[in-house]
CSV table of C-alpha atoms and ligand atoms in Angstrom, one decimal:
chain,number,residue,atom,x,y,z
A,1,UNK,CA,-37.4,-57.3,150.8
A,2,UNK,CA,-40.4,-58.6,149.5
A,3,UNK,CA,-42.4,-60.3,146.7
A,4,UNK,CA,-44.8,-58.2,144.9
A,5,UNK,CA,-48.6,-59.8,143.9
A,6,UNK,CA,-48.4,-61.5,140.6
A,7,UNK,CA,-47.7,-59.4,137.5
A,8,UNK,CA,-50.8,-59.5,135.2
A,9,UNK,CA,-48.9,-59.8,132.2
A,10,UNK,CA,-45.9,-62.7,133.6
A,11,UNK,CA,-48.5,-64.5,136.2
A,12,UNK,CA,-45.3,-64.6,137.9
A,13,UNK,CA,-44.0,-63.1,141.3
A,14,UNK,CA,-42.1,-60.0,141.2
A,15,UNK,CA,-39.4,-59.3,143.6
A,16,UNK,CA,-39.2,-55.4,144.7
A,17,UNK,CA,-35.9,-54.0,145.7
A,18,UNK,CA,-35.9,-51.4,148.5
A,19,UNK,CA,-33.0,-48.7,149.3
A,20,UNK,CA,-31.3,-51.3,151.5
A,21,UNK,CA,-31.4,-54.2,149.0
A,22,UNK,CA,-30.3,-52.1,146.0
A,23,UNK,CA,-26.8,-50.7,148.4
A,24,UNK,CA,-26.2,-54.3,148.9
A,25,UNK,CA,-26.2,-55.1,145.1
A,26,UNK,CA,-24.3,-52.0,144.4
A,27,UNK,CA,-21.2,-52.8,146.8
A,28,UNK,CA,-21.4,-56.5,145.2
A,29,UNK,CA,-21.0,-54.8,141.7
A,30,UNK,CA,-18.4,-52.3,142.3
A,31,UNK,CA,-16.3,-54.5,145.2
A,32,UNK,CA,-16.2,-57.5,141.8
A,33,UNK,CA,-16.1,-55.0,138.9
A,34,UNK,CA,-15.6,-51.6,139.8
A,35,UNK,CA,-18.8,-50.4,138.1
A,36,UNK,CA,-20.6,-48.4,139.8
A,37,UNK,CA,-24.8,-48.0,139.9
A,38,UNK,CA,-25.9,-44.4,141.0
A,39,UNK,CA,-29.1,-44.8,142.4
A,40,UNK,CA,-30.7,-43.1,139.1
A,41,UNK,CA,-29.7,-46.5,137.4
A,42,UNK,CA,-31.4,-48.6,140.1
A,43,UNK,CA,-34.0,-49.3,137.1
A,44,UNK,CA,-31.2,-51.0,134.9
A,45,UNK,CA,-30.0,-53.0,137.8
A,46,UNK,CA,-33.3,-54.5,139.1
A,47,UNK,CA,-33.8,-54.8,135.1
A,48,UNK,CA,-30.8,-57.0,134.7
A,49,UNK,CA,-31.0,-58.9,138.1
A,50,UNK,CA,-34.4,-60.0,137.5
A,51,UNK,CA,-34.0,-61.0,133.9
A,52,UNK,CA,-31.0,-63.5,135.2
A,53,UNK,CA,-33.6,-64.3,137.9
A,54,UNK,CA,-36.1,-65.8,135.7
A,55,UNK,CA,-33.7,-67.5,133.9
A,56,UNK,CA,-32.7,-69.6,137.2
A,57,UNK,CA,-35.5,-69.5,138.9
A,58,UNK,CA,-34.8,-67.4,141.8
A,59,UNK,CA,-38.0,-65.3,142.9
A,60,UNK,CA,-35.7,-63.2,146.0
A,61,UNK,CA,-33.2,-61.0,145.4
A,62,UNK,CA,-31.6,-61.7,149.1
A,63,UNK,CA,-31.7,-65.5,148.8
A,64,UNK,CA,-30.3,-65.4,144.9
A,65,UNK,CA,-27.4,-62.7,146.9
A,66,UNK,CA,-26.8,-65.2,149.2
A,67,UNK,CA,-26.3,-68.0,147.1
A,68,UNK,CA,-24.0,-65.5,144.4
A,69,UNK,CA,-21.7,-65.4,147.2
A,70,UNK,CA,-21.6,-69.3,148.0
A,71,UNK,CA,-18.5,-70.9,146.7
A,72,UNK,CA,-17.8,-72.1,143.3
A,73,UNK,CA,-21.6,-72.4,142.2
A,74,UNK,CA,-21.9,-68.8,143.2
A,75,UNK,CA,-18.3,-67.9,141.2
A,76,UNK,CA,-20.5,-69.9,138.3
A,77,UNK,CA,-23.6,-68.1,138.6
A,78,UNK,CA,-21.5,-64.6,139.1
A,79,UNK,CA,-20.0,-65.4,135.6
A,80,UNK,CA,-23.5,-65.5,134.5
A,81,UNK,CA,-25.0,-62.4,136.3
A,82,UNK,CA,-22.2,-60.1,135.7
A,83,UNK,CA,-23.1,-59.9,131.9
A,84,UNK,CA,-26.7,-58.3,132.4
A,85,UNK,CA,-25.3,-56.0,134.9
A,86,UNK,CA,-22.8,-54.5,132.7
A,87,UNK,CA,-23.6,-51.8,130.0
A,88,UNK,CA,-22.3,-53.9,126.2
A,89,UNK,CA,-22.9,-51.2,123.8
A,90,UNK,CA,-20.4,-50.6,121.1
A,91,UNK,CA,-19.6,-49.4,117.9
A,92,UNK,CA,-17.2,-50.1,114.8
A,93,UNK,CA,-15.1,-47.3,114.5
A,94,UNK,CA,-16.7,-45.5,117.4
A,95,UNK,CA,-14.5,-42.3,118.0
A,96,UNK,CA,-12.6,-41.9,114.7
A,97,UNK,CA,-10.4,-38.8,116.5
A,98,UNK,CA,-8.6,-41.8,118.3
A,99,UNK,CA,-8.2,-44.1,115.1
A,100,UNK,CA,-6.7,-41.2,113.4
A,101,UNK,CA,-4.2,-40.2,115.7
A,102,UNK,CA,-3.1,-44.1,115.9
A,103,UNK,CA,-3.1,-44.6,112.2
A,104,UNK,CA,-1.7,-40.7,111.1
A,105,UNK,CA,0.1,-39.7,113.7
A,106,UNK,CA,1.3,-42.3,116.4
A,107,UNK,CA,2.0,-45.6,114.3
A,108,UNK,CA,4.5,-43.8,111.8
A,109,UNK,CA,6.3,-42.8,114.8
A,110,UNK,CA,6.3,-45.9,116.4
A,111,UNK,CA,7.6,-47.8,113.2
A,112,UNK,CA,10.0,-45.5,112.7
A,113,UNK,CA,11.8,-46.2,116.4
A,114,UNK,CA,11.5,-49.8,116.1
A,115,UNK,CA,13.8,-52.5,114.2
A,116,UNK,CA,11.5,-53.4,110.8
A,117,UNK,CA,11.2,-57.3,111.7
A,118,UNK,CA,9.3,-56.0,115.4
A,119,UNK,CA,5.5,-56.9,115.5
A,120,UNK,CA,3.1,-54.2,117.3
A,121,UNK,CA,1.3,-55.6,120.2
A,122,UNK,CA,-2.2,-54.0,121.4
A,123,UNK,CA,-5.1,-54.1,123.9
A,124,UNK,CA,-8.6,-53.7,123.8
A,125,UNK,CA,-9.9,-53.0,127.8
A,126,UNK,CA,-13.9,-54.0,128.0
A,127,UNK,CA,-14.0,-55.0,124.5
A,128,UNK,CA,-17.7,-55.9,124.8
A,129,UNK,CA,-18.8,-57.8,121.3
A,130,UNK,CA,-15.6,-57.4,119.5
A,131,UNK,CA,-16.5,-54.5,117.5
A,132,UNK,CA,-13.4,-52.4,119.0
A,133,UNK,CA,-10.7,-54.8,118.8
A,134,UNK,CA,-11.8,-55.7,115.3
A,135,UNK,CA,-11.9,-52.0,114.6
A,136,UNK,CA,-8.2,-52.0,115.3
A,137,UNK,CA,-7.6,-54.7,113.1
A,138,UNK,CA,-8.8,-53.1,110.0
A,139,UNK,CA,-7.0,-50.1,110.7
A,140,UNK,CA,-3.6,-51.6,111.9
A,141,UNK,CA,-4.1,-53.8,109.0
A,142,UNK,CA,-4.8,-51.3,106.4
A,143,UNK,CA,-2.0,-49.4,107.7
A,144,UNK,CA,0.8,-51.8,107.7
A,145,UNK,CA,0.2,-53.7,104.6
A,146,UNK,CA,2.5,-53.0,101.6
A,147,UNK,CA,5.7,-53.2,104.1
A,148,UNK,CA,8.2,-55.1,103.2
A,149,UNK,CA,9.3,-57.2,105.1
A,150,UNK,CA,5.9,-57.8,106.8
A,151,UNK,CA,5.1,-55.8,110.1
A,152,UNK,CA,2.8,-58.0,111.9
A,153,UNK,CA,0.6,-57.2,114.8
A,154,UNK,CA,-1.6,-59.0,117.5
A,155,UNK,CA,-4.3,-57.6,119.2
A,156,UNK,CA,-5.7,-59.2,122.7
A,157,UNK,CA,-8.9,-58.1,123.6
A,158,UNK,CA,-10.3,-58.6,127.0
A,159,UNK,CA,-13.6,-58.0,129.1
A,160,UNK,CA,-15.2,-59.1,132.1
A,161,UNK,CA,-18.4,-60.6,130.3
A,162,UNK,CA,-17.9,-64.3,129.1
A,163,UNK,CA,-21.1,-64.0,126.9
A,164,UNK,CA,-19.8,-60.6,125.4
A,165,UNK,CA,-16.4,-62.3,124.6
A,166,UNK,CA,-18.4,-65.9,123.3
A,167,UNK,CA,-20.3,-63.2,120.2
A,168,UNK,CA,-16.5,-61.7,119.8
A,169,UNK,CA,-14.9,-64.5,119.1
A,170,UNK,CA,-17.8,-65.3,116.4
A,171,UNK,CA,-17.2,-62.2,115.2
A,172,UNK,CA,-20.8,-62.4,113.3
A,173,UNK,CA,-22.7,-59.1,113.2
A,174,UNK,CA,-26.1,-58.4,111.8
A,175,UNK,CA,-26.2,-56.4,108.3
A,176,UNK,CA,-27.1,-53.1,109.2
A,177,UNK,CA,-24.4,-52.7,111.7
A,178,UNK,CA,-21.9,-52.9,108.2
A,179,UNK,CA,-22.9,-48.9,107.8
A,180,UNK,CA,-20.4,-48.5,111.1
A,181,UNK,CA,-17.6,-49.4,108.7
A,182,UNK,CA,-16.6,-46.8,106.5
A,183,UNK,CA,-16.9,-48.0,102.7
A,184,UNK,CA,-12.8,-48.4,102.4
A,185,UNK,CA,-12.6,-51.0,105.0
A,186,UNK,CA,-15.4,-53.5,104.1
A,187,UNK,CA,-13.5,-55.0,101.1
A,188,UNK,CA,-10.4,-56.2,103.1
A,189,UNK,CA,-12.6,-57.0,106.4
A,190,UNK,CA,-16.2,-58.5,106.1
A,191,UNK,CA,-17.5,-61.3,104.0
A,192,UNK,CA,-21.5,-61.6,104.2
A,193,UNK,CA,-22.8,-64.6,105.4
A,194,UNK,CA,-26.4,-64.9,104.5
A,195,UNK,CA,-27.8,-61.6,103.9
A,196,UNK,CA,-28.7,-61.0,107.1
A,197,UNK,CA,-25.4,-61.3,108.8
A,198,UNK,CA,-21.5,-60.5,107.8
A,199,UNK,CA,-18.7,-62.2,109.6
A,200,UNK,CA,-14.6,-60.6,110.2
A,201,UNK,CA,-12.6,-61.8,107.6
A,202,UNK,CA,-10.2,-64.8,109.2
A,203,UNK,CA,-7.1,-62.8,108.3
A,204,UNK,CA,-8.2,-60.3,110.8
A,205,UNK,CA,-9.8,-62.4,113.0
A,206,UNK,CA,-6.6,-64.5,113.6
A,207,UNK,CA,-4.8,-61.6,114.7
A,208,UNK,CA,-7.4,-61.0,117.8
A,209,UNK,CA,-7.1,-63.2,120.7
A,210,UNK,CA,-10.1,-62.7,123.3
A,211,UNK,CA,-9.5,-63.5,126.9
A,212,UNK,CA,-11.9,-62.6,130.0
A,213,UNK,CA,-9.9,-60.2,132.2
A,214,UNK,CA,-11.3,-58.0,135.1
A,215,UNK,CA,-9.7,-54.6,134.4
A,216,UNK,CA,-9.7,-54.6,138.5
A,217,UNK,CA,-7.0,-57.2,138.2
A,218,UNK,CA,-5.4,-56.5,134.9
A,219,UNK,CA,-2.0,-55.7,136.9
A,220,UNK,CA,-1.9,-59.6,137.8
A,221,UNK,CA,-3.2,-60.7,134.4
A,222,UNK,CA,-0.6,-62.6,132.2
A,223,UNK,CA,-0.3,-59.8,129.6
A,224,UNK,CA,3.1,-59.1,127.6
A,225,UNK,CA,4.4,-55.5,127.5
A,226,UNK,CA,1.9,-53.4,125.2
A,227,UNK,CA,2.4,-51.0,122.3
A,228,UNK,CA,-1.2,-49.5,122.7
A,229,UNK,CA,-3.4,-50.0,125.2
A,230,UNK,CA,-7.4,-48.7,124.0
A,231,UNK,CA,-9.5,-48.7,126.9
A,232,UNK,CA,-12.8,-46.6,126.0
A,233,UNK,CA,-16.3,-46.2,127.4
A,234,UNK,CA,-15.0,-48.9,130.2
A,235,UNK,CA,-13.8,-46.0,132.9
A,236,UNK,CA,-16.9,-43.6,133.2
A,237,UNK,CA,-18.6,-46.6,134.7
A,238,UNK,CA,-16.3,-46.8,137.5
A,239,UNK,CA,-15.9,-44.3,140.5
A,240,UNK,CA,-13.4,-41.2,139.9
A,241,UNK,CA,-11.4,-42.1,142.8
A,242,UNK,CA,-10.4,-45.7,141.2
A,243,UNK,CA,-9.8,-44.7,137.6
A,244,UNK,CA,-6.3,-43.1,138.6
A,245,UNK,CA,-4.7,-46.4,139.8
A,246,UNK,CA,-6.8,-48.7,136.7
A,247,UNK,CA,-4.8,-46.2,135.0
A,248,UNK,CA,-1.3,-46.5,136.3
A,249,UNK,CA,-2.0,-50.4,136.0
A,250,UNK,CA,-2.4,-49.6,132.2
A,251,UNK,CA,0.3,-47.4,132.1
A,252,UNK,CA,2.9,-50.2,133.7
A,253,UNK,CA,1.8,-52.3,130.6
A,254,UNK,CA,3.2,-49.9,128.3
A,255,UNK,CA,6.2,-50.2,126.3
A,256,UNK,CA,8.6,-47.0,125.9
A,257,UNK,CA,6.9,-45.3,122.7
A,258,UNK,CA,3.5,-47.2,123.5
A,259,UNK,CA,0.3,-44.8,123.3
A,260,UNK,CA,-2.7,-45.5,125.9
A,261,UNK,CA,-5.8,-44.1,124.1
A,262,UNK,CA,-8.9,-43.3,126.4
A,263,UNK,CA,-12.4,-41.7,125.7
A,264,UNK,CA,-12.4,-38.4,125.8
A,265,UNK,CA,-13.1,-37.1,129.0
A,266,UNK,CA,-13.1,-40.4,131.1
A,267,UNK,CA,-10.0,-39.0,133.4
A,268,UNK,CA,-8.4,-35.4,132.3
A,269,UNK,CA,-7.1,-35.1,135.3
A,270,UNK,CA,-4.9,-38.2,135.4
A,271,UNK,CA,-1.0,-37.8,134.9
A,272,UNK,CA,1.6,-40.4,135.1
A,273,UNK,CA,5.6,-39.7,135.8
A,274,UNK,CA,6.0,-41.4,132.5
A,275,UNK,CA,3.5,-40.5,129.9
A,276,UNK,CA,2.9,-37.4,127.9
A,277,UNK,CA,-0.6,-36.1,126.7
A,278,UNK,CA,-0.2,-36.3,122.8
A,279,UNK,CA,-2.8,-35.6,120.0
A,280,UNK,CA,-5.2,-33.0,119.8
A,281,UNK,CA,-8.8,-31.6,122.0
A,282,UNK,CA,-10.6,-34.0,120.3
A,283,UNK,CA,-8.7,-37.1,122.3
A,284,UNK,CA,-7.5,-38.0,125.3
A,285,UNK,CA,-4.5,-40.2,124.8
A,286,UNK,CA,-0.8,-40.8,126.5
A,287,UNK,CA,2.6,-41.2,125.1
A,288,UNK,CA,4.8,-43.5,127.1
A,289,UNK,CA,8.2,-41.8,127.3
A,290,UNK,CA,11.3,-44.0,126.3
A,291,UNK,CA,12.9,-43.9,130.1
A,292,UNK,CA,12.1,-47.8,131.3
A,293,UNK,CA,10.4,-48.1,134.7
A,294,UNK,CA,12.1,-49.8,137.1
A,295,UNK,CA,10.2,-52.9,137.9
B,1,LIG,C1,-20.0,-49.6,127.1
B,1,LIG,S1,-18.9,-51.5,126.8
B,1,LIG,C2,-17.3,-50.4,125.9
B,1,LIG,C3,-17.4,-51.2,124.7
B,1,LIG,C4,-16.2,-50.7,123.8
B,1,LIG,N1,-14.8,-50.2,125.0
B,1,LIG,C5,-16.5,-49.3,123.1
B,1,LIG,O1,-15.7,-48.5,123.6
B,1,LIG,O2,-17.6,-49.8,122.2
B,1,LIG,C6,-18.1,-51.4,128.1
B,1,LIG,C7,-17.7,-52.7,128.7
B,1,LIG,O3,-16.6,-52.9,129.6
B,1,LIG,C8,-17.0,-54.0,130.4
B,1,LIG,N2,-16.4,-53.9,131.9
B,1,LIG,C9,-17.1,-53.6,132.7
B,1,LIG,N3,-16.3,-53.4,134.2
B,1,LIG,C10,-15.4,-54.1,133.8
B,1,LIG,C11,-14.1,-54.8,134.2
B,1,LIG,N4,-14.2,-54.7,135.4
B,1,LIG,N5,-13.4,-55.4,133.5
B,1,LIG,C12,-13.1,-56.0,132.1
B,1,LIG,N6,-14.0,-55.0,131.3
B,1,LIG,C13,-15.5,-54.4,132.0
B,1,LIG,C14,-18.3,-54.4,130.3
B,1,LIG,O4,-18.3,-56.1,130.2
B,1,LIG,C15,-18.8,-54.0,128.8
B,1,LIG,O5,-18.6,-54.7,127.5
């Protein structure tokens, strides 16, 4: 590891990352989050690290690495850094076929199989800045409105990035993102704030709780048994060998008749004794059979 000459534009020393240094960071990120960074993504890792190191006044990758491993202070710094090393791209209504499956096929069946006063509990895994969770809230709210007695639902949305979760809790989005929300949902889901931003309405915000949970530790998290688990565009960043065990852990959180929805192609070879594939070819979803798995 070395320090390059001062850059002409920023006037600051620019740390250089050799292959051994890159390997160390890749191993650290994978062991702590499951996310793998292939060699072609080295610039992404370097850029994220440099950005955070500039904020904290670090000039050497090695010293910064050592500090990250150093007790409680290191743990606090890791919590800030992980946001710079993970991809947060997300959209409202990102994968329509999955949402249609939930609304048109799974939900009517699920409702028919539970008592009228039973509320629905969903989980959005790797929720980033909240769009996925609020999308689920919009879809469930619209589908469940009009039932008598009222059908309630709650969504827990989790991510490893605290800054992303802070933005999700605010539920404020720039106006141009409104185009992602189908017009028929907008009236009951958003309120404009100042011409430049809109906010998810309180009625829906109340249905969503955000929590910092590392997917690697999901089986240890105090999550209740769930009826719907939505996990899209997260596992693609994980090593293939690891995806199966993480999905097994998510499957254990599912109630009988519960639905697990992944992104198409994210784990197509995975199977589970209590889960059956459901939905068409445009989706990758699994239904938990009614058999209870002994704890
Ligand atoms: C590309 S975003 C996907 C957001 C959303 N699920 C969607 O499909 O639009 C991936 C998210 O996964 C989160 N993530 C990465 N590793 C994680 C882990 N080990 N535990 C929980 N979340 C993680 C990242 O912080 C990021 O916000």
